[in-house]
Amino acid sequence: MSISTTLLERLRDLTIARPRPNPMSYGLTVLVIAIVAFVQAALFGSSAPWFLYTPAVLLLALFLGRGPGILATLLSGLGAGNVAARPDLPFLLTPAHWGASIIFLLTTLGLVMLVQALRTALLDTDRLREEREKALVVTAEREAFLSGVLSSSTDCIKVLDLDGRLTFMSEGGQRVMEISDFNAVAGCPWPDFWRDAGNAEAREAVEAARNGEARRFIGKADTFRGTPKWWHVAVSPITGPNGRPDRILSVSRDITELRASEEERDRFVRLAENSTDFVGMARTDGGVFYMNDAARDLVGLDDADITKLSIADFFPPDQVDTVMKEALPAVTRDGHWVGELDFRHFGTGELIPVLYSVFPITDANGALIGYGTVTRDFRDRKRADNDMRLMNGELAHRLKNVLAVVQSVAQQTLRSAPDKETASHDLGARLVALGAATDVLTGSSWRSADLREVATRALAPHGAIGERIQLDGPAITLKPEVTVAFALALHELATNAAKYGALSNHTGTVMLEWNMAGRGKDAVLSISWREQGGPPVAPPQRKGFGSTLIERSLRSYFRGKTETHFRPEGFVFELEARLGDAAITDE
């Protein structure tokens, strides 16, 4: 920068400064005019009395302001008039000098006003320049700020024309839309980016913005690289100078993760609602705020207001401490707790065995905000366990009885057999009959056995059922303790028939009949074994073990009476007993 330029700028600064008129300014004005008057008189005299005053007045007005300028004009008129006056009559001017003086005064005052106007214009210009510079700085800062915001925003900010074509997209929007060069999509119809229903909603939003309305919608659209995403979109008009929509603003926010979490939450809610287990939630203070339908049904709270209930209300008093002092602290400490407890039915007071499982409910920061439970109804499990215990006990009892029968059969067989071979054969046959009876009982869990089925299994090895061995009688369900004795008795009867009676030849037959007389437990059950077509029958010289087993065991287990007839045409065995002592009845 040159020295002259610096001086001019300094001069300008001094010129446009706003001096405040003060005594010193006016004193300086008087001094300057006095000096100019002395120089004017010394150099020019009366030949040019106003020559030096005019520039002095202009400079004073320019640098000191309008007041000193006017004062300088008046003093200059006096000074110039004094120089131009006649020597013999001071301050007396000729008409020509009066005219010149008046013109000088008017002209100089005009110049002072002009200078003042110039100073004012310079001040206004300088003020406008400063305001413009400040405005440029503010505008630049605002543009930089908006540019930074648009660049940093994870929203996709777009500007569309009124036909819905892309004219602008923010840098952040290009990143989230996976666009490396905006020119690749500039001018493309924006609604064409949307799938299915989203396309129709995008077109409706553009039409609404064209009419001055704002719209919002949620839709699915792929990025430029084909990545499917969910978006929350806000579309609004950008008005022009005339107040009418000139362009369209579209702001799209990626909500893919939020949508996934919402879908996961909805899936969890559906699972909870459709679960057959007890699903409930409570706050950390124990207040219950959610129960699914299965939970309400389990404890009898179908239509009740559960918001007034606490966790402790669901348990009997003796288990509350277990829940509040053991289970819930374990959830906070270990993240879970599982144990067998009882729920209390709110309607009947029934205690419901459950497998109680508790887990923590946390917020986004992992802080505990409540407890959740998925509790399983253990009533069927408990019943099954009880049934199993009863069954095992009953099985042990039955096995003891069977072993006692086996022991008795073995002892009697060995005692009555003439030799080891006969003892082995008879004992094996009797144990097979005993096994057939236990097979029938096992099929019904040792609870009962059908009389016909027991007879069929016990007699089948000795002859064809329905041909040489006939069975006839109604359906009767024998008690388990009766079944074993009845099967062994039938085996002995069939064995004797095969050795000595109707089954010892090819023409004899056996008829096993049973019937009931009366109703209910007091009805009379009659069972008869009749042989015919075999060799002539005569009473034995002595009773063997088989006969003893038949009479004693059936009389004992059936609690009835037995009769044996050795008729020439065939052996006959009859049994009568109270139905309730031998069979299972409905009454």
XYZ file of C-alpha atoms in Angstrom:
587
model
C 0.000 0.000 0.000
C 1.452 3.479 -1.042
C 2.018 6.402 1.319
C -0.490 8.541 -0.603
C -3.186 5.869 -0.200
C -2.503 5.672 3.519
C -2.714 9.466 3.861
C -5.956 9.580 1.906
C -7.499 6.877 4.117
C -6.329 8.794 7.187
C -7.778 11.990 5.757
C -11.042 10.183 5.071
C -11.143 8.861 8.602
C -10.654 12.367 9.949
C -13.245 13.759 7.562
C -16.056 11.321 8.414
C -15.368 11.405 12.126
C -18.270 12.916 14.040
C -16.689 15.827 15.914
C -18.764 17.206 18.688
C -18.635 21.079 18.596
C -17.002 22.356 21.751
C -15.261 25.567 22.864
C -11.944 24.231 21.637
C -13.377 23.693 18.119
C -14.695 27.201 18.006
C -11.469 28.600 19.486
C -9.481 26.717 16.864
C -11.785 28.191 14.225
C -11.171 31.739 15.446
C -7.412 31.137 15.532
C -7.322 29.640 12.039
C -9.382 32.500 10.555
C -7.162 35.056 12.332
C -4.055 33.463 10.828
C -5.681 33.363 7.397
C -6.675 37.033 7.765
C -3.086 38.008 8.640
C -1.667 36.034 5.712
C -4.363 37.371 3.392
C -3.587 40.986 4.341
C 0.142 40.447 4.047
C 0.125 38.703 0.701
C -2.847 39.999 -1.201
C -4.170 43.051 0.585
C -7.387 44.382 -0.773
C -6.808 43.014 -4.244
C -8.198 39.596 -3.380
C -9.724 39.848 0.084
C -11.657 36.502 -0.058
C -9.001 34.363 -1.789
C -7.663 32.406 1.188
C -10.820 32.395 3.268
C -12.848 30.072 1.065
C -10.510 27.020 1.295
C -10.021 27.662 5.021
C -13.763 27.739 5.661
C -14.262 24.521 3.642
C -11.508 22.708 5.527
C -12.839 23.854 8.897
C -16.371 22.793 7.964
C -15.041 19.495 6.641
C -12.960 18.616 9.706
C -14.755 20.436 12.537
C -18.367 20.359 11.434
C -21.140 22.670 10.417
C -21.083 25.015 13.493
C -17.379 25.909 13.190
C -17.883 26.183 9.432
C -20.630 28.804 9.833
C -18.554 30.677 12.391
C -15.592 30.587 10.017
C -17.807 31.972 7.233
C -18.946 34.932 9.331
C -15.429 35.674 10.558
C -14.134 35.414 7.011
C -16.725 37.932 5.845
C -15.678 40.339 8.565
C -12.000 39.854 7.835
C -12.394 40.223 4.085
C -14.656 43.267 4.540
C -12.159 44.888 6.839
C -9.413 44.484 4.221
C -11.632 45.792 1.428
C -12.880 48.852 3.432
C -11.725 52.389 2.687
C -8.707 53.412 4.695
C -10.273 56.581 5.943
C -13.496 54.805 6.893
C -12.884 51.395 8.344
C -15.656 48.762 7.897
C -17.227 50.986 5.225
C -17.532 49.134 1.979
C -18.307 50.234 -1.447
C -21.421 48.932 -3.061
C -19.301 46.550 -5.110
C -17.611 45.219 -2.026
C -20.956 44.836 -0.282
C -22.250 42.819 -3.145
C -19.109 40.717 -3.301
C -19.186 40.171 0.428
C -22.808 39.092 0.370
C -22.098 36.716 -2.517
C -19.066 35.423 -0.635
C -21.080 34.816 2.495
C -23.928 33.089 0.664
C -21.590 31.039 -1.465
C -19.445 30.000 1.464
C -22.483 29.116 3.576
C -23.732 27.027 0.680
C -20.381 25.311 0.457
C -20.454 24.690 4.203
C -23.875 23.080 3.870
C -22.640 21.083 0.902
C -19.611 19.908 2.850
C -21.882 18.978 5.726
C -24.081 17.011 3.321
C -20.954 15.373 1.953
C -19.844 14.436 5.447
C -23.298 13.030 6.179
C -23.219 11.025 2.930
C -19.767 9.718 3.767
C -20.983 8.712 7.229
C -24.045 6.965 5.793
C -21.895 5.245 3.193
C -19.463 4.092 5.822
C -22.297 2.873 8.045
C -23.879 0.990 5.163
C -20.501 -0.512 4.283
C -20.006 -1.697 7.845
C -23.526 -3.109 7.986
C -22.966 -4.876 4.674
C -19.696 -6.333 5.888
C -21.359 -7.489 9.097
C -24.247 -8.945 7.088
C -21.774 -10.775 4.837
C -20.024 -12.173 7.888
C -23.331 -13.250 9.438
C -24.448 -14.751 6.132
C -21.189 -16.630 5.753
C -21.432 -17.922 9.320
C -25.040 -18.925 8.774
C -24.195 -20.690 5.534
C -21.298 -22.457 7.221
C -23.572 -23.453 10.116
C -26.329 -24.711 7.827
C -23.784 -26.529 5.704
C -22.383 -28.174 8.816
C -25.852 -29.101 10.027
C -26.825 -30.594 6.675
C -23.518 -32.434 6.474
C -23.724 -33.773 10.029
C -27.424 -34.697 10.005
C -28.199 -38.388 9.657
C -31.554 -37.459 8.110
C -31.896 -37.430 4.356
C -32.878 -33.813 3.581
C -34.073 -33.232 0.025
C -35.561 -30.431 -2.022
C -37.962 -31.337 -4.812
C -39.510 -29.286 -7.537
C -43.291 -29.112 -7.731
C -43.307 -32.183 -9.978
C -41.561 -34.239 -7.274
C -38.141 -34.418 -8.965
C -34.954 -34.251 -6.882
C -33.095 -30.936 -7.067
C -31.015 -31.105 -3.856
C -29.891 -33.651 -1.283
C -27.837 -32.957 1.856
C -24.423 -34.538 2.326
C -25.702 -36.492 5.304
C -28.647 -37.618 3.205
C -26.325 -38.809 0.454
C -24.376 -40.859 2.999
C -27.453 -42.512 4.514
C -28.849 -43.146 1.017
C -25.449 -44.537 -0.093
C -25.137 -42.051 -2.961
C -21.587 -41.034 -3.932
C -22.593 -38.581 -6.682
C -25.852 -36.638 -6.455
C -25.817 -36.085 -10.210
C -26.670 -39.780 -10.565
C -30.135 -39.152 -9.077
C -30.670 -35.441 -9.742
C -33.935 -34.895 -11.582
C -35.260 -38.393 -10.767
C -38.911 -38.669 -9.606
C -38.701 -39.006 -5.843
C -41.845 -41.210 -5.411
C -40.250 -43.888 -7.630
C -37.806 -44.690 -4.804
C -40.653 -46.118 -2.688
C -42.076 -49.640 -2.627
C -45.674 -50.825 -2.632
C -47.937 -48.635 -0.480
C -45.044 -46.245 0.169
C -45.070 -45.210 -3.490
C -48.721 -44.162 -3.331
C -48.158 -42.319 -0.040
C -45.154 -40.470 -1.512
C -47.203 -39.314 -4.492
C -50.025 -38.175 -2.194
C -47.507 -36.271 -0.038
C -46.099 -34.448 -3.091
C -49.598 -33.535 -4.229
C -50.463 -32.276 -0.742
C -47.278 -30.153 -0.579
C -48.106 -28.725 -4.003
C -51.387 -27.580 -2.446
C -49.651 -26.062 0.554
C -50.197 -28.966 3.003
C -47.684 -30.986 5.032
C -47.798 -34.792 5.192
C -46.031 -37.571 7.124
C -45.827 -41.299 6.435
C -43.742 -44.397 7.119
C -42.573 -46.491 4.192
C -39.956 -48.895 2.896
C -37.416 -47.885 0.263
C -34.046 -49.162 -0.913
C -30.888 -47.087 -0.820
C -29.054 -46.316 -4.057
C -27.023 -49.516 -3.504
C -30.111 -51.613 -2.871
C -30.088 -51.818 0.936
C -33.718 -52.099 2.129
C -34.626 -49.639 4.900
C -37.642 -48.256 6.718
C -38.096 -44.459 6.743
C -40.171 -41.903 8.608
C -40.856 -39.123 6.094
C -42.042 -35.534 6.543
C -43.018 -33.603 3.406
C -43.868 -29.867 3.475
C -44.099 -26.994 0.986
C -41.406 -24.295 0.575
C -43.193 -21.014 -0.213
C -41.866 -18.479 -2.715
C -41.942 -14.650 -2.609
C -45.593 -14.681 -3.628
C -46.554 -16.896 -0.672
C -47.369 -19.866 -2.907
C -45.527 -23.228 -2.846
C -42.403 -22.873 -4.930
C -40.530 -26.038 -3.992
C -41.007 -29.077 -1.698
C -38.966 -30.088 1.331
C -38.688 -33.793 2.164
C -36.936 -35.061 5.318
C -36.526 -38.843 5.652
C -35.259 -40.483 8.847
C -33.847 -44.018 8.879
C -35.941 -46.010 11.405
C -34.834 -49.489 10.327
C -33.379 -50.383 13.742
C -36.363 -48.862 15.540
C -38.715 -50.802 13.278
C -36.793 -54.011 13.979
C -36.984 -53.387 17.725
C -40.713 -52.654 17.419
C -41.214 -55.870 15.455
C -39.223 -57.745 18.099
C -41.339 -56.139 20.813
C -44.534 -57.015 18.942
C -43.305 -60.594 18.553
C -42.602 -60.775 22.274
C -46.049 -59.343 23.058
C -47.691 -61.923 20.774
C -45.702 -64.714 22.397
C -46.645 -63.470 25.847
C -50.311 -63.054 24.968
C -50.567 -66.467 23.292
C -48.487 -68.341 25.861
C -50.245 -70.938 27.998
C -47.814 -70.156 30.813
C -48.308 -67.450 33.433
C -46.552 -64.312 32.089
C -46.488 -61.251 34.338
C -44.526 -58.059 34.947
C -44.131 -55.825 37.990
C -42.245 -52.681 38.955
C -39.343 -52.692 41.402
C -41.737 -51.672 44.180
C -43.690 -54.877 43.535
C -46.687 -53.258 41.821
C -48.068 -55.485 39.044
C -48.714 -53.813 35.678
C -49.082 -56.705 33.197
C -50.558 -60.227 33.141
C -51.423 -62.282 30.074
C -54.740 -64.111 29.726
C -53.289 -67.427 30.892
C -52.001 -65.738 34.059
C -55.355 -64.157 34.816
C -57.137 -67.469 34.246
C -54.714 -69.426 36.435
C -55.250 -67.295 39.550
C -58.864 -66.220 38.943
C -58.332 -62.592 37.868
C -60.067 -62.677 34.490
C -61.654 -59.204 34.626
C -59.985 -57.787 37.741
C -57.993 -54.546 38.022
C -54.452 -55.841 38.568
C -52.829 -52.420 39.065
C -53.650 -52.527 42.775
C -51.920 -55.890 43.279
C -48.341 -56.547 44.339
C -46.095 -59.554 43.871
C -46.631 -60.673 47.488
C -50.406 -60.947 46.932
C -49.939 -63.999 44.696
C -48.310 -66.205 47.354
C -49.479 -67.777 50.620
C -48.158 -65.986 53.734
C -45.549 -68.634 54.519
C -43.902 -68.159 51.079
C -43.884 -64.357 50.877
C -40.506 -64.070 52.617
C -39.020 -66.590 50.189
C -40.080 -64.415 47.269
C -39.273 -60.990 48.693
C -36.066 -61.856 50.580
C -34.630 -64.620 48.427
C -36.033 -64.671 44.895
C -36.093 -60.949 44.043
C -32.664 -60.167 45.570
C -31.268 -63.133 43.587
C -32.681 -61.607 40.389
C -30.895 -58.331 41.140
C -27.687 -60.170 42.041
C -27.597 -63.118 39.620
C -30.036 -62.130 36.875
C -32.575 -64.937 37.505
C -34.280 -67.179 40.074
C -36.202 -70.433 39.614
C -37.985 -72.502 42.240
C -41.134 -74.445 43.061
C -43.708 -72.387 44.970
C -47.496 -72.058 45.252
C -49.751 -69.410 43.736
C -52.912 -68.437 45.566
C -56.190 -68.556 43.617
C -57.933 -65.229 44.295
C -61.400 -66.729 43.976
C -61.245 -70.084 45.759
C -58.084 -69.706 47.841
C -56.731 -72.922 46.298
C -52.956 -73.295 46.402
C -51.630 -73.914 42.895
C -48.211 -75.619 42.599
C -46.044 -73.681 40.097
C -42.490 -73.503 38.813
C -41.778 -69.819 39.508
C -39.149 -68.262 37.233
C -38.184 -64.582 37.652
C -35.945 -62.390 35.477
C -35.040 -58.661 35.485
C -36.618 -55.979 33.288
C -34.101 -53.234 32.459
C -34.120 -49.915 30.619
C -31.884 -48.922 27.700
C -29.013 -48.238 30.103
C -29.293 -51.615 31.797
C -30.804 -50.239 35.003
C -33.345 -52.472 36.772
C -36.882 -51.114 36.375
C -38.963 -54.187 37.173
C -39.352 -57.964 37.334
C -40.804 -60.388 34.816
C -41.955 -63.962 35.320
C -42.792 -66.923 33.118
C -44.396 -69.340 35.557
C -45.568 -72.834 34.688
C -48.617 -74.539 36.206
C -47.242 -77.621 37.983
C -50.553 -79.167 39.019
C -50.445 -81.875 36.330
C -46.802 -82.535 37.129
C -47.586 -82.837 40.830
C -50.511 -85.143 40.107
C -48.283 -87.277 37.903
C -45.633 -87.405 40.625
C -48.243 -88.386 43.199
C -49.688 -90.982 40.866
C -46.210 -92.339 40.247
C -45.535 -92.606 43.951
C -48.851 -94.356 44.490
C -48.217 -96.631 41.545
C -44.751 -97.508 42.763
C -46.157 -98.239 46.206
C -48.954 -100.305 44.747
C -46.548 -102.101 42.415
C -44.291 -102.921 45.351
C -47.296 -104.261 47.225
C -48.448 -106.330 44.247
C -44.979 -107.690 43.651
C -44.741 -108.718 47.275
C -48.073 -110.515 46.899
C -46.945 -112.200 43.678
C -43.675 -113.270 45.268
C -45.633 -114.637 48.215
C -47.827 -116.609 45.773
C -44.736 -117.830 43.907
C -43.165 -118.909 47.194
C -46.332 -120.741 48.238
C -46.764 -122.394 44.831
C -43.137 -123.488 44.812
C -43.264 -124.909 48.316
C -46.499 -126.845 47.716
C -45.376 -128.094 44.288
C -42.051 -129.362 45.573
C -43.702 -130.945 48.632
C -46.332 -132.838 46.607
C -44.302 -133.816 43.532
C -43.074 -137.451 43.401
C -39.810 -136.520 41.696
C -37.706 -133.546 40.568
C -38.771 -133.816 36.926
C -42.440 -133.633 37.807
C -41.810 -130.794 40.260
C -39.905 -128.823 37.642
C -42.615 -129.324 35.013
C -45.502 -128.478 37.344
C -43.765 -125.435 38.838
C -42.869 -124.047 35.407
C -46.432 -124.440 34.142
C -47.856 -122.756 37.206
C -45.395 -119.838 36.936
C -46.374 -119.385 33.269
C -50.012 -119.115 34.328
C -49.006 -116.633 36.995
C -47.105 -114.628 34.354
C -50.164 -114.532 32.089
C -52.200 -113.059 34.914
C -49.584 -110.428 35.678
C -49.471 -109.513 31.963
C -53.167 -108.669 32.096
C -52.674 -106.640 35.266
C -49.657 -104.802 33.881
C -51.696 -103.680 30.877
C -54.079 -101.889 33.239
C -51.376 -100.559 35.590
C -52.240 -103.278 38.144
C -55.589 -101.664 38.793
C -57.969 -104.281 37.310
C -58.348 -107.078 34.754
C -61.145 -108.269 32.504
C -62.390 -111.742 33.519
C -62.686 -112.973 29.910
C -59.165 -111.808 29.054
C -57.707 -113.489 32.141
C -59.518 -116.746 31.278
C -58.412 -116.594 27.642
C -54.725 -116.132 28.504
C -54.759 -118.759 31.224
C -56.585 -121.437 29.154
C -55.229 -120.827 25.641
C -52.162 -123.073 26.125
C -54.487 -126.028 26.949
C -56.884 -125.909 24.021
C -58.464 -123.829 21.297
C -60.665 -121.141 22.824
C -64.127 -121.309 21.263
C -63.744 -124.920 20.189
C -62.809 -127.364 22.943
C -62.838 -124.625 25.597
C -65.960 -122.475 25.618
C -66.225 -119.124 27.476
C -69.544 -117.450 28.192
C -70.514 -114.577 30.459
C -70.935 -110.801 30.727
C -68.101 -108.249 31.018
C -66.731 -108.257 34.553
C -63.670 -106.401 35.786
C -61.817 -108.322 38.463
C -59.835 -106.702 41.251
C -56.047 -107.092 40.943
C -55.665 -109.280 44.031
C -58.409 -111.610 42.746
C -56.938 -111.832 39.237
C -53.773 -113.730 40.216
C -55.656 -116.318 42.268
C -58.274 -116.763 39.525
C -55.597 -117.270 36.830
C -53.759 -119.866 38.935
C -57.030 -121.674 39.675
C -57.945 -121.828 35.970
C -54.469 -123.156 35.194
C -54.898 -125.926 37.749
C -58.362 -126.812 36.444
C -57.111 -126.939 32.855
C -54.059 -128.991 33.866
C -56.215 -131.548 35.684
C -58.582 -131.685 32.690
C -55.639 -132.298 30.371
C -54.284 -135.087 32.619
C -57.451 -136.834 33.746
C -60.542 -135.123 32.409
C -62.232 -133.785 29.260
C -59.043 -132.436 27.654
C -57.201 -135.754 28.003
C -58.770 -137.116 24.780
C -59.756 -135.644 21.414
C -63.482 -135.277 21.977
C -63.959 -133.738 25.417
C -64.896 -130.108 26.003
C -64.852 -127.594 28.835
C -67.434 -124.861 29.479
C -66.466 -121.889 31.669
C -69.533 -119.799 32.485
C -70.122 -116.825 34.729
C -73.086 -114.585 35.424
C -74.490 -112.104 37.916
C -77.705 -112.194 39.915
C -78.827 -108.848 41.274
C -77.345 -105.358 40.936
C -74.545 -103.371 42.459
C -71.909 -104.565 44.844
C -74.290 -106.967 46.564
C -75.025 -108.896 43.381
C -74.023 -112.587 43.389
C -71.241 -113.614 41.021
C -71.462 -117.262 39.943
C -68.614 -119.028 38.108
C -68.811 -122.648 36.945
C -66.315 -125.025 35.285
C -68.013 -127.993 33.571
C -66.275 -130.814 31.750
C -67.926 -133.378 29.457
C -66.936 -135.936 26.882
C -63.900 -137.109 28.777
C -63.137 -140.400 30.550
C -65.459 -141.441 33.429
C -64.748 -139.426 36.547
C -64.276 -140.780 40.070
C -63.391 -138.951 43.284
C -59.617 -138.982 43.965
C -58.142 -141.003 46.817
C -56.480 -137.834 48.214
C -56.407 -134.111 47.401
C -53.315 -132.797 45.735
C -51.882 -129.287 45.789
C -53.860 -128.294 42.700
C -57.179 -129.049 44.331
C -56.112 -127.300 47.509
C -54.971 -124.237 45.522
C -58.264 -124.103 43.673
C -60.486 -124.300 46.712
C -58.529 -122.350 49.293
C -57.214 -119.486 47.135
C -60.502 -118.813 45.390
C -62.444 -119.085 48.637
C -59.987 -116.679 50.284
C -59.647 -114.068 47.549
C -63.251 -114.147 46.329
C -64.550 -114.344 49.900
C -67.160 -116.794 48.680
C -67.946 -120.502 48.704
C -66.770 -123.236 46.377
C -68.112 -126.667 45.524
C -66.406 -129.541 43.686
C -68.424 -132.372 42.007
C -66.809 -135.492 40.584
C -69.688 -136.593 38.414
C -69.238 -139.588 36.122
C -70.039 -137.526 33.017
C -67.507 -134.860 33.952
C -65.851 -132.812 36.625
C -67.752 -129.683 37.851
C -66.408 -126.768 39.903
C -68.681 -123.943 41.120
C -67.942 -120.655 42.866
C -70.309 -118.062 44.341
C -69.175 -114.739 45.768
C -70.382 -111.225 46.440
C -69.671 -109.159 43.317
C -68.243 -106.238 45.297
C -65.640 -108.530 46.904
C -64.323 -109.881 43.600
C -64.949 -107.217 40.967
C -64.894 -103.452 40.430
C -68.401 -102.015 40.111
C -69.804 -98.580 39.239
C -71.520 -98.205 42.619
